[in-house]
Amino acid sequence: MPPSSCDVLIVGAGPAGSATALRLADLLAADHRSARIVMVETSHFDSFRIGESLPPDSRALFHQLGVLPVFLAAQHQPCWGSCASWGDDELGFNDFALNIHGHGWHVERNRFDALLAAQAAERDVEVYEGWRVRDAVAFVDGGYQISLRDDEQREQTLSARIVVDASGQAGVFTHAVGARRIYDDRLVCIAGVFDLKADSRIDQRTLLEAAPYGWWYCARINADQAIVSVTSDSSTARLHALSSLGSWFAHLARTRHMGERLHGSRLTSEGLQPWAAPCFHLDRSVGVDWLAVGDSAISYDPIAAQGIHKALATGIAAAEAIVHRLQDRGADFSDYAAGLEDRHRDYLRLRQTLYASEQRWHDQPFWQARRKQGALLVASAA
Ligand SMILES: Cc1cc2nc3c(=O)[nH]c(=O)nc-3n(C[C@H](O)[C@H](O)[C@H](O)COP(=O)(O)OP(=O)(O)OC[C@H]3O[C@@H](n4cnc5c(N)ncnc54)[C@H](O)[C@@H]3O)c2cc1C
């Protein structure tokens, strides 16, 4: 059972929460300072998680977190770049072979997330799986009282001096303290895992293919399987019935590259699953005694393929801000918040460039909306 008080509570043990925990534990140890860090996670890492591509420069973040050797030992699939039919019917290649960091990765998320949380536990972070944060109430003199419930409906209240919301799209703590989401976009992805046939042409590159109604991607998640996903917006997805198995396969079959490469591979018995992909930032990502990290602070369009990298990087930055605060009670989290705003601006520019470079379906609602809204967002964030 989680304790009744701690110095820092981290809500959620995804990549952002574990990165915060790992960096915090290391910085406190280096400063010979002790603080009780608790991380609560509602799951047991036992159901499928989406999002797998990591760019080569994530290697530097694993190094900074002190987990590079264990991460490499876990032998996730290397990712050697991407091949994309984007703006052109033919495939273009973006090869990581010349990248100074080497290759990127396609990770199996359950295994990856569980590994980072286990590493945090080895550094004296108290990790409680199966515990869900339900609510938060501010104390008058600082800190928060947090209500928790576990899988067996046991309840606990915990007081924390500082809270880190790392609960991803749930944003459970930021919601409780009234932070407002500002949406850049609202996308949907309909995805399934395929058992690949023995001589499959799906290699260790991400395959990306734009279509009139959105875009497809495919990435190997282990030696035998790949994730295949189509991204659209909800009205276009409805119009094309992309959530229906038959229609999803019919659209896949009509792609120029993806369908052919998956020929002979089979969707696993789990079938297709819809995933919301809201793209947003918060009107405030920090408060006097709290910070939001990862997707709970800024949630990216999956086209950026930077969600995990951003989760790790913001976790590291948040840990540094917290240590600064523990050293100096007058310190606030404004530098951390400014860093998030810069990151959000860079992301909007990247996203705009990507959508603007696909001109084949300029009269199709999906592409029209992304281009129009992208230009407005970049202008308003400047
Ligand atoms: C279709 C799709 C494809 C994507 N592809 C990629 C990709 O290729 N590459 C990439 O980098 N990113 C990708 N992403 C985004 C990526 O998955 C996220 O950005 C990343 O998971 C964010 O990490 P996080 O730690 O902030 O949040 P999460 O990974 O969502 O972790 C949040 C954690 O909090 C826990 N939690 C939630 N509520 C509570 C609660 N009340 N109490 C306690 N714990 C709680 C959850 O169980 C979870 O473990 C994709 C997203 C989608 C939708």
CSV table of C-alpha atoms in Angstrom, one decimal, residues 18-257:
chain,number,residue,atom,x,y,z
A,18,SER,CA,9.8,6.8,-15.1
A,19,ALA,CA,12.2,9.3,-16.7
A,20,THR,CA,11.2,11.9,-14.0
A,21,ALA,CA,11.7,9.3,-11.3
A,22,LEU,CA,15.0,8.0,-12.6
A,23,ARG,CA,16.6,11.5,-13.1
A,24,LEU,CA,15.2,12.7,-9.8
A,25,ALA,CA,16.6,9.7,-7.9
A,26,ASP,CA,20.1,10.3,-9.5
A,27,LEU,CA,20.2,14.0,-8.9
A,28,LEU,CA,19.1,13.7,-5.3
A,29,ALA,CA,21.8,11.0,-4.7
A,30,ALA,CA,24.4,13.2,-6.3
A,31,ASP,CA,23.3,16.0,-4.0
A,32,HIS,CA,23.4,13.8,-0.9
A,33,ARG,CA,19.8,14.8,-0.3
A,34,SER,CA,17.1,12.3,0.6
A,35,ALA,CA,13.5,12.7,-0.4
A,36,ARG,CA,10.7,10.2,-0.6
A,37,ILE,CA,9.6,9.6,-4.2
A,38,VAL,CA,6.5,7.6,-4.9
A,39,MET,CA,5.3,6.6,-8.3
A,40,VAL,CA,1.8,5.1,-8.7
A,41,GLU,CA,0.7,3.3,-11.9
A,42,THR,CA,-2.9,2.2,-12.5
A,43,SER,CA,-1.9,-0.8,-14.7
A,44,HIS,CA,0.4,-3.8,-14.4
A,45,PHE,CA,1.8,-3.2,-17.9
A,46,ASP,CA,-0.2,-6.2,-19.0
A,47,SER,CA,-2.2,-4.8,-21.9
A,48,PHE,CA,-1.1,-3.6,-25.3
A,49,ARG,CA,0.2,0.0,-25.5
A,50,ILE,CA,0.5,1.9,-28.7
A,51,GLY,CA,3.5,4.0,-29.9
A,52,GLU,CA,6.7,2.3,-30.6
A,53,SER,CA,9.1,4.4,-32.8
A,54,LEU,CA,12.1,6.0,-31.1
A,55,PRO,CA,14.6,8.2,-33.0
A,56,PRO,CA,18.3,7.6,-32.8
A,57,ASP,CA,18.9,10.6,-30.5
A,58,SER,CA,16.9,8.9,-27.8
A,59,ARG,CA,20.1,7.0,-27.1
A,60,ALA,CA,21.5,10.1,-25.4
A,61,LEU,CA,18.5,10.3,-23.1
A,62,PHE,CA,18.9,6.6,-22.1
A,63,HIS,CA,22.5,7.4,-21.4
A,64,GLN,CA,21.5,10.4,-19.3
A,65,LEU,CA,19.0,8.3,-17.4
A,66,GLY,CA,21.6,5.7,-16.7
A,67,VAL,CA,19.6,2.9,-18.4
A,68,LEU,CA,21.4,2.6,-21.8
A,69,PRO,CA,23.0,-0.9,-21.0
A,70,VAL,CA,19.7,-2.4,-19.7
A,71,PHE,CA,17.7,-0.9,-22.6
A,72,LEU,CA,20.1,-2.3,-25.2
A,73,ALA,CA,20.1,-5.7,-23.4
A,74,ALA,CA,16.3,-5.8,-23.8
A,75,GLN,CA,16.9,-6.1,-27.6
A,76,HIS,CA,14.1,-4.1,-29.0
A,77,GLN,CA,13.9,-4.0,-32.8
A,78,PRO,CA,16.3,-1.6,-34.4
A,79,CYS,CA,14.7,1.0,-36.6
A,80,TRP,CA,16.9,1.9,-39.6
A,81,GLY,CA,14.9,4.8,-40.8
A,82,SER,CA,11.7,5.2,-42.7
A,83,CYS,CA,10.4,4.7,-46.3
A,84,ALA,CA,7.5,6.8,-47.2
A,85,SER,CA,5.1,7.5,-50.0
A,86,TRP,CA,4.4,11.0,-48.9
A,87,GLY,CA,3.8,13.8,-51.5
A,88,ASP,CA,4.8,11.2,-54.2
A,89,ASP,CA,3.5,7.8,-55.4
A,90,GLU,CA,7.0,6.4,-55.1
A,91,LEU,CA,8.7,5.5,-51.9
A,92,GLY,CA,11.3,7.9,-50.6
A,93,PHE,CA,13.9,6.8,-48.0
A,94,ASN,CA,15.2,8.4,-44.9
A,95,ASP,CA,18.1,6.3,-43.7
A,96,PHE,CA,19.6,6.3,-40.2
A,97,ALA,CA,22.8,4.6,-41.4
A,98,LEU,CA,24.6,8.0,-41.5
A,99,ASN,CA,23.1,9.3,-38.2
A,100,ILE,CA,25.8,10.0,-35.6
A,101,HIS,CA,23.7,8.2,-33.0
A,102,GLY,CA,23.2,5.1,-35.1
A,103,HIS,CA,19.8,3.5,-35.5
A,104,GLY,CA,16.6,4.2,-33.7
A,105,TRP,CA,14.2,1.5,-32.3
A,106,HIS,CA,10.7,0.0,-32.5
A,107,VAL,CA,10.0,-0.9,-29.0
A,108,GLU,CA,7.4,-3.3,-27.5
A,109,ARG,CA,5.8,-0.8,-25.2
A,110,ASN,CA,4.7,-3.0,-22.3
A,111,ARG,CA,8.1,-4.4,-22.0
A,112,PHE,CA,9.8,-1.0,-22.5
A,113,ASP,CA,7.5,0.8,-20.0
A,114,ALA,CA,7.8,-2.0,-17.4
A,115,LEU,CA,11.6,-2.0,-17.7
A,116,LEU,CA,11.9,1.8,-17.0
A,117,ALA,CA,9.6,1.5,-14.0
A,118,ALA,CA,11.6,-1.4,-12.7
A,119,GLN,CA,14.8,0.6,-13.1
A,120,ALA,CA,13.3,3.5,-11.1
A,121,ALA,CA,12.3,1.0,-8.3
A,122,GLU,CA,16.0,-0.2,-8.2
A,123,ARG,CA,16.9,3.4,-7.4
A,124,ASP,CA,14.7,3.6,-4.3
A,125,VAL,CA,11.7,5.1,-6.0
A,126,GLU,CA,8.6,3.5,-4.4
A,127,VAL,CA,6.6,2.1,-7.3
A,128,TYR,CA,3.0,1.0,-6.7
A,129,GLU,CA,1.3,-0.8,-9.6
A,130,GLY,CA,-2.4,-1.3,-9.7
A,131,TRP,CA,-3.1,2.0,-7.9
A,132,ARG,CA,-5.1,4.8,-9.6
A,133,VAL,CA,-5.1,8.4,-8.7
A,134,ARG,CA,-8.7,9.6,-8.5
A,135,ASP,CA,-8.6,13.1,-7.1
A,136,ALA,CA,-6.4,15.8,-5.7
A,137,VAL,CA,-7.1,18.7,-3.3
A,138,ALA,CA,-4.7,21.5,-2.5
A,139,PHE,CA,-3.6,22.1,1.0
A,140,VAL,CA,-3.7,25.8,2.0
A,141,ASP,CA,0.0,25.9,3.0
A,142,GLY,CA,1.3,24.0,-0.1
A,143,GLY,CA,1.2,20.5,-1.5
A,144,TYR,CA,-1.7,18.2,-2.2
A,145,GLN,CA,-3.8,15.5,-0.8
A,146,ILE,CA,-4.3,12.7,-3.3
A,147,SER,CA,-7.0,10.1,-3.3
A,148,LEU,CA,-6.0,6.6,-4.5
A,149,ARG,CA,-7.8,3.4,-5.1
A,150,ASP,CA,-6.3,0.0,-6.1
A,151,ASP,CA,-7.5,-3.0,-8.2
A,152,GLU,CA,-9.2,-4.5,-5.1
A,153,GLN,CA,-11.0,-1.2,-4.3
A,154,ARG,CA,-8.8,-0.4,-1.3
A,155,GLU,CA,-8.5,3.3,-0.7
A,156,GLN,CA,-5.6,5.4,0.5
A,157,THR,CA,-5.0,9.2,0.9
A,158,LEU,CA,-1.5,10.5,0.4
A,159,SER,CA,-0.1,14.0,1.0
A,160,ALA,CA,2.6,15.1,-1.4
A,161,ARG,CA,4.7,18.3,-1.4
A,162,ILE,CA,5.1,18.2,-5.1
A,163,VAL,CA,3.0,16.3,-7.7
A,164,VAL,CA,4.1,15.3,-11.2
A,165,ASP,CA,1.3,14.5,-13.6
A,166,ALA,CA,2.7,11.8,-15.9
A,167,SER,CA,-0.7,10.1,-16.5
A,168,GLY,CA,-0.6,10.7,-20.3
A,169,GLN,CA,-3.8,11.5,-22.1
A,170,ALA,CA,-5.7,10.9,-18.9
A,171,GLY,CA,-4.2,14.0,-17.4
A,172,VAL,CA,-5.9,13.1,-14.1
A,173,PHE,CA,-4.1,15.6,-11.9
A,174,THR,CA,-4.0,18.5,-14.3
A,175,HIS,CA,-7.7,18.0,-14.8
A,176,ALA,CA,-8.3,18.0,-11.0
A,177,VAL,CA,-6.4,21.3,-10.6
A,178,GLY,CA,-8.3,22.9,-13.5
A,179,ALA,CA,-5.6,23.2,-16.2
A,180,ARG,CA,-7.4,23.6,-19.5
A,181,ARG,CA,-6.4,21.7,-22.7
A,182,ILE,CA,-6.0,23.8,-25.9
A,183,TYR,CA,-6.5,21.4,-28.8
A,184,ASP,CA,-4.3,21.7,-31.9
A,185,ASP,CA,-6.1,18.7,-33.5
A,186,ARG,CA,-8.1,15.6,-32.7
A,187,LEU,CA,-7.1,12.6,-34.7
A,188,VAL,CA,-8.1,8.9,-34.5
A,189,CYS,CA,-6.0,5.9,-35.3
A,190,ILE,CA,-7.4,2.4,-36.0
A,191,ALA,CA,-4.6,-0.1,-35.5
A,192,GLY,CA,-3.9,-3.8,-35.4
A,193,VAL,CA,-1.0,-6.1,-34.8
A,194,PHE,CA,-0.1,-8.5,-37.7
A,195,ASP,CA,1.7,-11.8,-37.5
A,196,LEU,CA,4.2,-11.4,-40.3
A,197,LYS,CA,4.7,-14.2,-42.8
A,198,ALA,CA,8.1,-15.8,-42.8
A,199,ASP,CA,9.5,-13.9,-45.8
A,200,SER,CA,7.7,-10.7,-45.1
A,201,ARG,CA,8.8,-7.6,-47.0
A,202,ILE,CA,8.2,-5.5,-43.8
A,203,ASP,CA,11.7,-4.6,-42.9
A,204,GLN,CA,13.2,-2.7,-40.0
A,205,ARG,CA,12.2,0.7,-41.3
A,206,THR,CA,8.9,2.5,-40.6
A,207,LEU,CA,6.7,2.3,-43.6
A,208,LEU,CA,4.5,5.4,-44.1
A,209,GLU,CA,1.9,5.9,-46.8
A,210,ALA,CA,-0.4,8.9,-47.3
A,211,ALA,CA,-3.9,8.3,-48.7
A,212,PRO,CA,-6.8,10.6,-49.6
A,213,TYR,CA,-8.4,10.1,-46.2
A,214,GLY,CA,-5.3,10.2,-43.9
A,215,TRP,CA,-2.1,8.1,-43.6
A,216,TRP,CA,-1.0,4.6,-42.9
A,217,TYR,CA,2.1,3.4,-41.0
A,218,CYS,CA,3.6,0.0,-40.3
A,219,ALA,CA,6.4,-0.9,-38.0
A,220,ARG,CA,7.9,-4.1,-36.7
A,221,ILE,CA,7.4,-4.4,-33.0
A,222,ASN,CA,9.3,-7.7,-32.6
A,223,ALA,CA,10.9,-10.4,-34.8
A,224,ASP,CA,7.5,-11.8,-35.9
A,225,GLN,CA,4.9,-9.0,-35.6
A,226,ALA,CA,4.2,-5.5,-36.9
A,227,ILE,CA,1.7,-2.8,-36.0
A,228,VAL,CA,-0.3,-1.4,-38.8
A,229,SER,CA,-2.3,1.7,-38.3
A,230,VAL,CA,-4.4,4.2,-40.2
A,231,THR,CA,-4.7,7.8,-38.9
A,232,SER,CA,-7.5,10.1,-39.9
A,233,ASP,CA,-9.9,12.6,-38.3
A,234,SER,CA,-13.2,11.3,-36.8
A,235,SER,CA,-15.5,12.7,-39.6
A,236,THR,CA,-13.3,11.3,-42.4
A,237,ALA,CA,-12.9,8.0,-40.5
A,238,ARG,CA,-16.7,7.7,-40.2
A,239,LEU,CA,-17.2,8.6,-43.9
A,240,HIS,CA,-14.8,5.8,-44.9
A,241,ALA,CA,-16.0,3.4,-42.2
A,242,LEU,CA,-12.4,2.9,-41.1
A,243,SER,CA,-13.4,1.3,-37.8
A,244,SER,CA,-15.1,-1.6,-39.7
A,245,LEU,CA,-12.9,-4.5,-40.2
A,246,GLY,CA,-14.0,-5.1,-43.8
A,247,SER,CA,-13.7,-1.5,-44.8
A,248,TRP,CA,-10.3,-1.1,-43.1
A,249,PHE,CA,-8.9,-4.1,-45.1
A,250,ALA,CA,-10.5,-2.8,-48.3
A,251,HIS,CA,-8.7,0.5,-47.8
A,252,LEU,CA,-5.5,-1.2,-47.0
A,253,ALA,CA,-5.8,-3.3,-50.1
A,254,ARG,CA,-6.1,-0.1,-52.2
A,255,THR,CA,-2.9,1.4,-50.9
A,256,ARG,CA,0.0,1.4,-53.4
A,257,HIS,CA,2.7,-0.1,-51.1
